[in-house]
Every structure is written in C-alpha cells, then in structure tokens.
PDB file of C-alpha atoms in Angstrom:
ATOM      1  CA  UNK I 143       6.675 -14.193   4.801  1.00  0.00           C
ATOM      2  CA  UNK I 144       8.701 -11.022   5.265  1.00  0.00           C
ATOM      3  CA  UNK I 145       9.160 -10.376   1.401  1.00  0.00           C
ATOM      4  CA  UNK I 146       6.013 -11.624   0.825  1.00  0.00           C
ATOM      5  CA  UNK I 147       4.707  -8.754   3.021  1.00  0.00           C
ATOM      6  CA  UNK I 148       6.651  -5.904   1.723  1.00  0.00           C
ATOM      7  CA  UNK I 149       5.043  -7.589  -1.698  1.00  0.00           C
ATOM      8  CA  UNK I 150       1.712  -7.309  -0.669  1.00  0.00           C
ATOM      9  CA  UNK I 151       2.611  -3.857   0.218  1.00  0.00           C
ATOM     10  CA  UNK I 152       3.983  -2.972  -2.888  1.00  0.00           C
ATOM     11  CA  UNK I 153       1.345  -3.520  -4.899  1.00  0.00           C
ATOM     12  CA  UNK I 154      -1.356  -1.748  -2.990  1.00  0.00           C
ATOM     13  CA  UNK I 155       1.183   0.893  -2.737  1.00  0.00           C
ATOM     14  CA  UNK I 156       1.026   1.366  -6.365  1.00  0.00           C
ATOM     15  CA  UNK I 157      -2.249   0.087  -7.329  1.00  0.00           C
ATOM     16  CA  UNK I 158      -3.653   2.849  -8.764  1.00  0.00           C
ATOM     17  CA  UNK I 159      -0.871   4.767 -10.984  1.00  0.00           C
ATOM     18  CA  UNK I 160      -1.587   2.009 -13.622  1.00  0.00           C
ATOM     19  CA  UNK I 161      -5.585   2.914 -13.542  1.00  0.00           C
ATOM     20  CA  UNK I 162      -5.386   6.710 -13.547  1.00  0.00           C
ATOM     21  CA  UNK I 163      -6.843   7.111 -16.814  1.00  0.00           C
ATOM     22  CA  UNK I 164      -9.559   4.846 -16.242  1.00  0.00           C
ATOM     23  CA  UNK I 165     -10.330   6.534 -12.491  1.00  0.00           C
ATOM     24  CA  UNK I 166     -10.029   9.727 -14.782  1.00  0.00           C
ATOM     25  CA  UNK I 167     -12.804   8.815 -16.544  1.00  0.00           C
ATOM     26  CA  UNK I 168     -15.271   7.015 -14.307  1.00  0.00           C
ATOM     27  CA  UNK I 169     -14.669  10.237 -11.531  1.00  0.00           C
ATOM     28  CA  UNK I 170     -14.473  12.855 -14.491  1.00  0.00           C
ATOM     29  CA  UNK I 171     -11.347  14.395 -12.306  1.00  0.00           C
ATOM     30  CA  UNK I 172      -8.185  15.434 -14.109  1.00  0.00           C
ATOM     31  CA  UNK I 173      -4.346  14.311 -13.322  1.00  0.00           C
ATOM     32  CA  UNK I 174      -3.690  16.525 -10.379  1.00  0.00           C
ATOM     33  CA  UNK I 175      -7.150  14.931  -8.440  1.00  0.00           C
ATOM     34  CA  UNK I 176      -5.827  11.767  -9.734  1.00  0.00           C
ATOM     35  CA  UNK I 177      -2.833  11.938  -8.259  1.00  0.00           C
ATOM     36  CA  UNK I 178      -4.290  12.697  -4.574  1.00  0.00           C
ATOM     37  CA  UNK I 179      -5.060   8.750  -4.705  1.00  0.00           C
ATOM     38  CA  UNK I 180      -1.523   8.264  -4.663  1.00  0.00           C
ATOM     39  CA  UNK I 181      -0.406  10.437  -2.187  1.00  0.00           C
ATOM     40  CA  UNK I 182      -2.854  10.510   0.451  1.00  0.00           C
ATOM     41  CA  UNK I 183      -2.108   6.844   1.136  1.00  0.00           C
ATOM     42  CA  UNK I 184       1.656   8.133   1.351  1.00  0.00           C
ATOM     43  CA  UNK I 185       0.774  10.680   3.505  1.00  0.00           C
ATOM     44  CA  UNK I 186      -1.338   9.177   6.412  1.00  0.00           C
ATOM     45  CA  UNK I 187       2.082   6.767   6.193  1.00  0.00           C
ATOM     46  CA  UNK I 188       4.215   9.665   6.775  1.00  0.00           C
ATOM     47  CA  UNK I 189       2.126  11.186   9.270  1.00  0.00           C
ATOM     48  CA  UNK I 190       1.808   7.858  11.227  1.00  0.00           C
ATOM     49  CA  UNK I 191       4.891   6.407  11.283  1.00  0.00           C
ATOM     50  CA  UNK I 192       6.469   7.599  14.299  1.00  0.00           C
ATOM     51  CA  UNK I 193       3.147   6.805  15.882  1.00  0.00           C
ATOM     52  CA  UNK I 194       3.565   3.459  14.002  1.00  0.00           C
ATOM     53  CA  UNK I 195       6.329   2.184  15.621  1.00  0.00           C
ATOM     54  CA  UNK I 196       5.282   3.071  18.729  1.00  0.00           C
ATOM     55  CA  UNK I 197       2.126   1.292  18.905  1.00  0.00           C
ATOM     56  CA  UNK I 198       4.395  -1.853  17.230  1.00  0.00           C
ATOM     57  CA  UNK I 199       6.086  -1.785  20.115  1.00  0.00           C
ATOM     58  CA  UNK I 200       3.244  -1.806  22.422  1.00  0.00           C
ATOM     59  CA  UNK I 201       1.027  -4.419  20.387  1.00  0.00           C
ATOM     60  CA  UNK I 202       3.623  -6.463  18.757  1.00  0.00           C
ATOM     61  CA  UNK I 203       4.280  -7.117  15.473  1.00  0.00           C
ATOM     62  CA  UNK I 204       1.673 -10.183  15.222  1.00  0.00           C
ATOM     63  CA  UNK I 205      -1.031  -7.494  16.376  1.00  0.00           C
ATOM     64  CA  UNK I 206       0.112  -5.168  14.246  1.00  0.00           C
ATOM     65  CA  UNK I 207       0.591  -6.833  10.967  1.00  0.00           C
ATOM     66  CA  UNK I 208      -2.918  -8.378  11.200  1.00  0.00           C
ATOM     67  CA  UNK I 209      -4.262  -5.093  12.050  1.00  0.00           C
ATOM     68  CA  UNK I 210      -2.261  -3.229   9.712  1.00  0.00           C
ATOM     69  CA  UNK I 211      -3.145  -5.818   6.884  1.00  0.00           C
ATOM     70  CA  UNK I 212      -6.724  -5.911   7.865  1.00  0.00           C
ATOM     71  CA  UNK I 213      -7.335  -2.231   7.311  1.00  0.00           C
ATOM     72  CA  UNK I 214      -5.572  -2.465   3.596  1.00  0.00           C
ATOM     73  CA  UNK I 215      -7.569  -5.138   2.850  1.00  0.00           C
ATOM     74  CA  UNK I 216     -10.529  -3.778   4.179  1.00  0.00           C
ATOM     75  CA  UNK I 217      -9.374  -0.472   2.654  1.00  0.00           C
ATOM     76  CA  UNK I 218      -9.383  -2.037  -0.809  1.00  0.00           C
ATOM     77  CA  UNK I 219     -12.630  -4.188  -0.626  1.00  0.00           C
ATOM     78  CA  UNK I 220     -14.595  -0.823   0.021  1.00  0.00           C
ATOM     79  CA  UNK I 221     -12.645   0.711  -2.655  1.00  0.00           C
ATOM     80  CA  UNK I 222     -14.384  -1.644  -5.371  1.00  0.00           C
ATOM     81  CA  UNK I 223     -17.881  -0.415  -4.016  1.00  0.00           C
ATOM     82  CA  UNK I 224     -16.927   3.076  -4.454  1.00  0.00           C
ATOM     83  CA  UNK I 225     -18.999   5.509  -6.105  1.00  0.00           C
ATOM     84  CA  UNK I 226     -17.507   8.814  -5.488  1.00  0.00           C
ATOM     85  CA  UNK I 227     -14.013  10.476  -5.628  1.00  0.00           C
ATOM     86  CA  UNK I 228     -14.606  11.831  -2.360  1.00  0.00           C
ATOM     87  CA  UNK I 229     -15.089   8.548  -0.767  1.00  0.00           C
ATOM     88  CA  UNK I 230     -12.177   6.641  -2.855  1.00  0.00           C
ATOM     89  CA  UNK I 231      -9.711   9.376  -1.343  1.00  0.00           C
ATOM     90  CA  UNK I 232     -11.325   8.780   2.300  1.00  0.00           C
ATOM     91  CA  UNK I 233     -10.732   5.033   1.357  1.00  0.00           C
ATOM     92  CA  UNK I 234      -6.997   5.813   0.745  1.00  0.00           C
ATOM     93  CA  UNK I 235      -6.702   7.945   3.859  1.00  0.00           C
ATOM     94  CA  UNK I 236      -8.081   4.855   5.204  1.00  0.00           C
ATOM     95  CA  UNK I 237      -5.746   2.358   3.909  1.00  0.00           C
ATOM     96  CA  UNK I 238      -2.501   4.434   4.594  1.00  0.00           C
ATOM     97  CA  UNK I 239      -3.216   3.959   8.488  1.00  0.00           C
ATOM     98  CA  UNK I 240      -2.839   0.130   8.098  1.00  0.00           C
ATOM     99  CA  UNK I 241      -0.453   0.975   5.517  1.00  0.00           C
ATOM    100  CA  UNK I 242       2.094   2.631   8.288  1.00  0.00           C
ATOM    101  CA  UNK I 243       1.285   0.211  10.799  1.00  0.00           C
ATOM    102  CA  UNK I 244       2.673  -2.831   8.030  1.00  0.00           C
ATOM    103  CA  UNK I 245       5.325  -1.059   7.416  1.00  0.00           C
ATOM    104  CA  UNK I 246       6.736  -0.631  10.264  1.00  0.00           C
ATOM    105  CA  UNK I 247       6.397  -3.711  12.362  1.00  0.00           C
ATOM    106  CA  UNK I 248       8.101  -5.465   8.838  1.00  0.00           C
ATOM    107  CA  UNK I 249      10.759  -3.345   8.977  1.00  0.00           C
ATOM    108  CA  UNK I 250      11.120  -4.044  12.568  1.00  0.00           C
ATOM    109  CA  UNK I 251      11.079  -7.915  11.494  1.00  0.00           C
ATOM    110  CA  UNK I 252      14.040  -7.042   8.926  1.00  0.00           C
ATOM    111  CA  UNK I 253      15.813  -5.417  11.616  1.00  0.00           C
ATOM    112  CA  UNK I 254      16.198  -8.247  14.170  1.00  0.00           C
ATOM    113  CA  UNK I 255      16.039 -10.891  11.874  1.00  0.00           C
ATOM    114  CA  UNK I 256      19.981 -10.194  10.613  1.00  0.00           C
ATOM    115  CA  UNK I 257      22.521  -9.181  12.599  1.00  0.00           C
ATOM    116  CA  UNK I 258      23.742  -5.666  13.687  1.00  0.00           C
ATOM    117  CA  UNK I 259      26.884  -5.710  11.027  1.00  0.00           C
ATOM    118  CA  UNK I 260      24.801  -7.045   8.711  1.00  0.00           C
ATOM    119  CA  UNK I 261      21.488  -4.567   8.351  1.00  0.00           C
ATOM    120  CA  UNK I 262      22.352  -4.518   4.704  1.00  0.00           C
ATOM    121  CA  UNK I 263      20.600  -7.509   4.056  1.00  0.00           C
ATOM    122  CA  UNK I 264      17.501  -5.917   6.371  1.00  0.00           C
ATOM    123  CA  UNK I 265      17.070  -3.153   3.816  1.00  0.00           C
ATOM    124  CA  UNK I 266      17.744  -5.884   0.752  1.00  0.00           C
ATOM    125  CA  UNK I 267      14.837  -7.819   2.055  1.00  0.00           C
ATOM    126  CA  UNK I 268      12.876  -4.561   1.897  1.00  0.00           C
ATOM    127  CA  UNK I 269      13.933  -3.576  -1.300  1.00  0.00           C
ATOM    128  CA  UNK I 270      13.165  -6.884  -2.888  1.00  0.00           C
ATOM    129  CA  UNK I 271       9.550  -7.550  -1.894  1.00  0.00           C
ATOM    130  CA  UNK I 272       8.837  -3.814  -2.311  1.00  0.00           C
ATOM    131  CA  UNK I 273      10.500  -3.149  -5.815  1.00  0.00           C
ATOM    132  CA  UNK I 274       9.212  -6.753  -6.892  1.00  0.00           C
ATOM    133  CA  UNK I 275       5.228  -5.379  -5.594  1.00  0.00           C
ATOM    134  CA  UNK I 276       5.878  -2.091  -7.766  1.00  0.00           C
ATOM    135  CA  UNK I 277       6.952  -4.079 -10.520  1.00  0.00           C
ATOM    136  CA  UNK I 278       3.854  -6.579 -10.753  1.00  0.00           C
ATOM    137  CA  UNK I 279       1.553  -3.459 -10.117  1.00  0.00           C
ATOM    138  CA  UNK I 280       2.943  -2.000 -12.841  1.00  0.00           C
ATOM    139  CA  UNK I 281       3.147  -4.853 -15.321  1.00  0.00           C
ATOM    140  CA  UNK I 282       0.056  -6.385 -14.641  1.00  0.00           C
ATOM    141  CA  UNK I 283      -2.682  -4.602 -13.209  1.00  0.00           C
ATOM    142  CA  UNK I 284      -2.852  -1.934 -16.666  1.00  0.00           C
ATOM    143  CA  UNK I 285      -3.613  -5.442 -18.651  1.00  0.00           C
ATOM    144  CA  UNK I 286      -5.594  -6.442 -16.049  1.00  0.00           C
ATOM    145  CA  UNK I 287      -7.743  -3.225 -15.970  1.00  0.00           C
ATOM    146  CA  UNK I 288      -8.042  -3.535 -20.023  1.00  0.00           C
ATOM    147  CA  UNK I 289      -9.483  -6.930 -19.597  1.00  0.00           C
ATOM    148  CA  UNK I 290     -12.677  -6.327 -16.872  1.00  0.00           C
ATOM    149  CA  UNK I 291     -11.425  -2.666 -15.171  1.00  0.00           C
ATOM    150  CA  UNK I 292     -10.089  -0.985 -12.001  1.00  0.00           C
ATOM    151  CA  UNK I 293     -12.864  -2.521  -9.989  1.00  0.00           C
ATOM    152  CA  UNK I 294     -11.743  -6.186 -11.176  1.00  0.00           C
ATOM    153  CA  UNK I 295      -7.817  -5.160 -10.509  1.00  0.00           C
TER     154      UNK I 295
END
C-alpha cells in the first residue's frame, strides 16, 4: 500500500509535463504559464508541509491519507471539466493541499515501519513508488493523450 501510494502520487505529481503542448494549445498560454501547472501543485506542498505533519499527527495517518487522497482525486476530476487556465491553476493549488497532506503521513508510514538503523530502506520505499509514478507518467500518459487527449489522461 505504501509504494502504491507514493505511486499514485507520482503520477499526479507529474501528470501534466507530458500534456504541456496540448494544454498549450487548448489555453493558448505559452511555456512559462504552462509551467505554473507544475509548480503551483509543488508549491502549496512546500508551503504546507510543516503544517502537514502537524495536522498528521493530530488526525492520524488513516484521516489524513483519505483526506489527502480525496482532495487529489477530487482535484483531478474537476480538472477534466475545466474550461479556463485560471481555474486549472486554482485546481492545482487545490490538489497540492491534499498533495502535502499524502505526503507526509506516507512518509511518516516509511518512517516507523523500519527500524531506526535502518531508515535507508524508509527513503528506498519512497524513492521506488515515487520514481516508478514519474516514470509511468512519463511513458504513458503522452501516448495516452495522442490517443483521446489530456482530458482522457
């Protein structure tokens, strides 16, 4: 479950690098507005991640993977609706929120599942799902997108 979480992550971390010329298009916006897909999702994770781990702590991780899950998800599902750049960038505000709030309460499940002496493995089960969620978002959603678009992806 844990690397299938950082998967899941993974890919809707780097959904949309593979569609940028097709989000080009449909929004008319160039590479640098393009790119504020990317890292406003990043940022809201950045900004939140101290606040993150605290409300981990308070909720639990069960809480807060479901909640942290549900607003990606949700995040994405109004994503497919959307008809604006200004609303697909409020979308990926959106999304970073649950974004931090997975994040964190996995990597807290990394942590205790291995021993102190070991937390090498912690960060290996990170690395894993993560780098594996990169590579399928890479690989596969650009075909995917060629076949029935970003919306379909």
């Amino acid at each position: 479950m844990l690397i299938y979480g950082y998967f899941v992550f993974g890919i809707l971390l780097q959904i949309f690098p593979p569609l940028l010329s097709e989000l080009r298009s449909e929004f008319l916006i160039n590479n640098n507005t393009g790119s504020l897909v990317m890292t406003a999702f990043l940022a809201l994770i950045v900004v939140l991640a101290i606040p993150s781990g605290m409300a981990v702590d308070q909720w639990g991780r069960t809480a807060a993977i479901r909640a942290g899950l549900g607003i990606m998800l949700a995040g994405v599902a109004v994503t497919l609706s959307t008809s604006s750049w200004l609303l697909l960038l409020t979308v990926r505000l959106f999304s970073g929120v649950g974004g931090a709030l997975l994040l964190v309460s996995l990597i807290k499940i990394a942590a205790q599942l291995v021993p102190r002496n070991k937390l090498g493995l912690a960060v290996e089960i990170f690395a894993v799902g993560l780098l594996t969620g990169t590579v399928v978002a890479f690989n596969l959603l650009r075909p995917l997108d060629q076949l029935g678009g970003w919306r379909l992806v």
